[in-house]
Amino acid sequence: MGKYLLLLLLFNIFITHNIFANNITSNSRIEEISDLFIEATGNNKYEAKIKAHEIGMFRALSLVIDRMGIENHGIGKISYYELSTVFTPINITNEFSSKEQYSATVTYQYQSGQIYKLLLNHGSTTVDNMFYEYLVIPVFKQNNKYTIWKKKRKWQKLWDEARELLEDRKIFYPENSLILSQKITSDNIMKLDYNEFIDIFPEHLFKKVMIVSSE
């Protein structure tokens, strides 16, 4: 079967369920950046505090993306408001505030999916190219039950044959493993959100999740 015909077949006989970066629930795992010292000056104590937290949140972002192999110069200017929707201060100690100065030691919490969203909105072309367009997971639906990771089924073999072609189109199709089959099951496949998929595949960057089902 020709490779383009195979790809066309895969995406026309299946029904897709897409999960985007804004599909993040309160059940998603919370991460922390602990004990960052922040300080700034301003025209008044309120401005100084805002500036200090803006610097602190961007520093927290820098630490997170450094772990991902992304450098600061690949990220554009991000407003205080956008940063504050991602990073939440959960512990503030050694706080000092005067008429024009503010300093403190802060622990921020965040979710990985929100970091990805910032990177996609403000990252350079180089950063954007680090992401797969999709993480794709094919499933077979029968009698309202989903079957995943069954290598002997014909539909699964078709997807396996297309793996290299999918990779060329920046679509990540993961190979099955015992650990993976325990994390993504027929019971939870349609309940997982974007952030939970990130937790399952921390070594891969992807913009969206596509669950492709056939009946």
CSV table of C-alpha atoms in Angstrom, one decimal:
chain,number,residue,atom,x,y,z
A,1,MET,CA,0.0,0.0,0.0
A,2,GLY,CA,1.4,3.4,-0.9
A,3,LYS,CA,2.4,5.5,2.0
A,4,TYR,CA,0.1,8.5,1.2
A,5,LEU,CA,-2.8,6.1,0.6
A,6,LEU,CA,-2.1,4.5,3.9
A,7,LEU,CA,-2.1,7.8,5.7
A,8,LEU,CA,-5.3,8.9,4.0
A,9,LEU,CA,-7.0,5.6,5.0
A,10,LEU,CA,-6.0,6.0,8.6
A,11,PHE,CA,-7.5,9.4,9.0
A,12,ASN,CA,-10.7,8.8,7.0
A,13,ILE,CA,-11.9,5.5,8.6
A,14,PHE,CA,-11.4,6.8,12.1
A,15,ILE,CA,-13.2,9.4,14.2
A,16,THR,CA,-11.1,11.9,16.1
A,17,HIS,CA,-11.3,13.3,19.6
A,18,ASN,CA,-9.0,16.2,20.0
A,19,ILE,CA,-7.5,17.5,23.3
A,20,PHE,CA,-5.9,21.0,23.3
A,21,ALA,CA,-3.7,22.9,25.6
A,22,ASN,CA,-6.6,24.6,27.3
A,23,ASN,CA,-8.1,21.2,28.3
A,24,ILE,CA,-6.5,21.2,31.8
A,25,THR,CA,-8.5,20.3,34.9
A,26,SER,CA,-8.0,20.9,38.6
A,27,ASN,CA,-7.1,17.2,38.8
A,28,SER,CA,-3.9,17.7,36.8
A,29,ARG,CA,-0.6,17.4,38.6
A,30,ILE,CA,0.8,20.6,40.3
A,31,GLU,CA,4.5,21.4,40.1
A,32,GLU,CA,6.5,23.8,42.2
A,33,ILE,CA,9.5,26.1,41.9
A,34,SER,CA,10.6,26.7,45.5
A,35,ASP,CA,12.4,29.5,47.4
A,36,LEU,CA,13.0,32.1,44.7
A,37,PHE,CA,14.3,35.4,46.0
A,38,ILE,CA,12.6,38.3,44.3
A,39,GLU,CA,13.2,42.1,44.6
A,40,ALA,CA,12.4,45.3,42.7
A,41,THR,CA,11.9,49.0,43.0
A,42,GLY,CA,9.0,51.1,41.8
A,43,ASN,CA,7.2,54.4,42.0
A,44,ASN,CA,5.4,53.1,45.0
A,45,LYS,CA,5.2,49.9,47.1
A,46,TYR,CA,2.5,48.3,45.0
A,47,GLU,CA,4.4,48.8,41.7
A,48,ALA,CA,7.5,47.5,43.3
A,49,LYS,CA,5.7,44.3,44.4
A,50,ILE,CA,4.2,43.7,41.0
A,51,LYS,CA,7.6,44.2,39.3
A,52,ALA,CA,9.3,41.8,41.8
A,53,HIS,CA,6.7,39.1,41.1
A,54,GLU,CA,6.9,39.7,37.4
A,55,ILE,CA,10.7,39.1,37.5
A,56,GLY,CA,10.2,36.1,39.8
A,57,MET,CA,7.6,34.4,37.6
A,58,PHE,CA,9.8,34.9,34.5
A,59,ARG,CA,12.7,33.4,36.5
A,60,ALA,CA,10.5,30.5,37.4
A,61,LEU,CA,9.6,30.0,33.8
A,62,SER,CA,13.3,30.2,32.8
A,63,LEU,CA,14.1,27.4,35.3
A,64,VAL,CA,11.3,25.2,34.0
A,65,ILE,CA,12.2,25.6,30.3
A,66,ASP,CA,15.9,25.1,31.0
A,67,ARG,CA,15.0,21.6,32.1
A,68,MET,CA,13.3,21.1,28.7
A,69,GLY,CA,16.4,22.2,26.8
A,70,ILE,CA,14.9,25.6,25.8
A,71,GLU,CA,16.9,28.8,26.2
A,72,ASN,CA,15.5,32.2,27.4
A,73,HIS,CA,16.3,33.9,24.1
A,74,GLY,CA,13.8,31.7,22.4
A,75,ILE,CA,10.9,33.2,24.4
A,76,GLY,CA,9.4,36.6,23.6
A,77,LYS,CA,8.0,39.2,26.1
A,78,ILE,CA,5.3,37.9,28.4
A,79,SER,CA,3.0,40.2,30.3
A,80,TYR,CA,2.6,40.1,34.1
A,81,TYR,CA,-1.0,39.1,33.6
A,82,GLU,CA,-0.2,36.1,31.4
A,83,LEU,CA,2.6,34.9,33.8
A,84,SER,CA,0.2,35.3,36.8
A,85,THR,CA,-2.3,33.0,35.1
A,86,VAL,CA,0.4,30.3,35.1
A,87,PHE,CA,2.3,30.8,38.3
A,88,THR,CA,0.6,31.1,41.6
A,89,PRO,CA,2.6,32.1,44.8
A,90,ILE,CA,1.8,29.6,47.5
A,91,ASN,CA,4.4,30.5,50.1
A,92,ILE,CA,6.0,33.9,50.7
A,93,THR,CA,8.6,34.4,53.4
A,94,ASN,CA,11.2,37.1,54.4
A,95,GLU,CA,8.8,39.7,52.9
A,96,PHE,CA,10.0,43.3,53.0
A,97,SER,CA,8.1,46.3,51.7
A,98,SER,CA,9.0,50.0,51.9
A,99,LYS,CA,7.7,53.0,50.0
A,100,GLU,CA,9.5,52.1,46.8
A,101,GLN,CA,11.0,48.7,47.4
A,102,TYR,CA,9.8,45.1,47.7
A,103,SER,CA,11.6,41.8,48.3
A,104,ALA,CA,10.6,38.3,49.4
A,105,THR,CA,11.4,34.6,49.0
A,106,VAL,CA,8.6,32.9,47.1
A,107,THR,CA,7.5,29.4,46.0
A,108,TYR,CA,5.4,29.3,42.9
A,109,GLN,CA,3.2,26.5,41.7
A,110,TYR,CA,2.2,25.7,38.0
A,111,GLN,CA,1.0,23.0,35.7
A,112,SER,CA,3.1,21.8,32.7
A,113,GLY,CA,0.3,22.2,30.2
A,114,GLN,CA,0.1,25.9,31.0
A,115,ILE,CA,3.9,26.2,30.4
A,116,TYR,CA,3.4,24.5,27.0
A,117,LYS,CA,0.7,27.0,26.2
A,118,LEU,CA,3.0,30.0,27.0
A,119,LEU,CA,5.8,28.5,24.8
A,120,LEU,CA,3.4,28.0,21.9
A,121,ASN,CA,2.1,31.6,22.2
A,122,HIS,CA,5.5,33.3,22.8
A,123,GLY,CA,8.2,30.9,21.6
A,124,SER,CA,10.3,31.5,18.5
A,125,THR,CA,10.1,29.4,15.4
A,126,THR,CA,12.9,27.2,16.8
A,127,VAL,CA,10.8,26.5,20.0
A,128,ASP,CA,7.7,25.9,17.9
A,129,ASN,CA,9.6,23.3,15.8
A,130,MET,CA,10.5,21.4,19.0
A,131,PHE,CA,6.8,20.4,19.3
A,132,TYR,CA,5.0,17.6,17.6
A,133,GLU,CA,1.7,18.9,16.1
A,134,TYR,CA,-0.1,15.9,17.6
A,135,LEU,CA,0.3,13.0,20.0
A,136,VAL,CA,-1.9,10.4,18.3
A,137,ILE,CA,-3.4,7.3,20.0
A,138,PRO,CA,-5.6,5.0,17.9
A,139,VAL,CA,-8.3,3.0,19.7
A,140,PHE,CA,-11.0,0.5,18.6
A,141,LYS,CA,-14.5,1.0,19.9
A,142,GLN,CA,-16.9,-2.0,20.2
A,143,ASN,CA,-20.0,-2.2,22.3
A,144,ASN,CA,-19.1,1.1,24.0
A,145,LYS,CA,-15.7,-0.3,25.1
A,146,TYR,CA,-12.3,0.9,23.9
A,147,THR,CA,-9.5,-1.4,22.9
A,148,ILE,CA,-5.9,0.0,22.9
A,149,TRP,CA,-2.5,-1.5,22.2
A,150,LYS,CA,-3.6,-4.7,20.5
A,151,LYS,CA,-0.8,-5.5,18.1
A,152,LYS,CA,-2.6,-8.5,16.5
A,153,ARG,CA,-5.5,-6.4,15.2
A,154,LYS,CA,-5.4,-5.3,11.6
A,155,TRP,CA,-6.1,-1.7,12.4
A,156,GLN,CA,-3.2,-1.6,14.8
A,157,LYS,CA,-0.9,-3.1,12.2
A,158,LEU,CA,-1.9,-0.3,9.8
A,159,TRP,CA,-0.9,2.3,12.4
A,160,ASP,CA,2.4,0.6,13.1
A,161,GLU,CA,3.2,0.6,9.4
A,162,ALA,CA,2.6,4.3,9.2
A,163,ARG,CA,4.8,5.2,12.2
A,164,GLU,CA,7.6,6.6,10.2
A,165,LEU,CA,5.3,8.5,7.9
A,166,LEU,CA,3.5,10.0,10.9
A,167,GLU,CA,6.9,11.1,12.3
A,168,ASP,CA,7.7,12.9,9.1
A,169,ARG,CA,4.5,14.9,9.6
A,170,LYS,CA,5.4,15.8,13.2
A,171,ILE,CA,2.8,13.4,14.6
A,172,PHE,CA,4.0,11.4,17.6
A,173,TYR,CA,2.6,7.8,17.7
A,174,PRO,CA,4.0,6.1,20.8
A,175,GLU,CA,5.1,2.5,20.9
A,176,ASN,CA,3.3,0.3,23.5
A,177,SER,CA,5.0,-0.8,26.7
A,178,LEU,CA,3.8,-2.4,29.9
A,179,ILE,CA,4.1,0.9,31.8
A,180,LEU,CA,2.2,2.8,29.1
A,181,SER,CA,-0.6,0.2,28.9
A,182,GLN,CA,-1.0,0.7,32.7
A,183,LYS,CA,-1.2,4.5,32.4
A,184,ILE,CA,-3.5,4.7,29.4
A,185,THR,CA,-6.4,2.2,29.6
A,186,SER,CA,-9.8,1.6,28.1
A,187,ASP,CA,-11.3,3.1,31.2
A,188,ASN,CA,-9.5,6.4,31.3
A,189,ILE,CA,-8.5,7.1,27.7
A,190,MET,CA,-11.4,9.6,27.1
A,191,LYS,CA,-11.0,11.2,30.6
A,192,LEU,CA,-7.4,12.2,30.5
A,193,ASP,CA,-6.7,15.9,29.9
A,194,TYR,CA,-3.8,17.6,28.2
A,195,ASN,CA,-1.7,18.0,31.3
A,196,GLU,CA,-2.1,14.3,32.2
A,197,PHE,CA,-0.9,13.2,28.8
A,198,ILE,CA,2.2,15.5,29.3
A,199,ASP,CA,2.8,13.7,32.6
A,200,ILE,CA,2.7,10.3,30.8
A,201,PHE,CA,5.0,11.5,28.0
A,202,PRO,CA,7.4,14.0,29.7
A,203,GLU,CA,10.2,13.4,27.1
A,204,HIS,CA,8.0,14.6,24.2
A,205,LEU,CA,6.6,18.0,23.4
A,206,PHE,CA,3.3,18.1,21.6
A,207,LYS,CA,0.7,20.8,20.8
A,208,LYS,CA,-2.4,18.7,20.8
A,209,VAL,CA,-3.6,15.1,21.6
A,210,MET,CA,-5.6,13.3,19.0
A,211,ILE,CA,-7.5,10.1,20.1
A,212,VAL,CA,-8.6,8.4,16.9
A,213,SER,CA,-11.3,5.7,17.2
A,214,SER,CA,-12.8,3.2,14.8
A,215,GLU,CA,-16.0,1.2,15.4
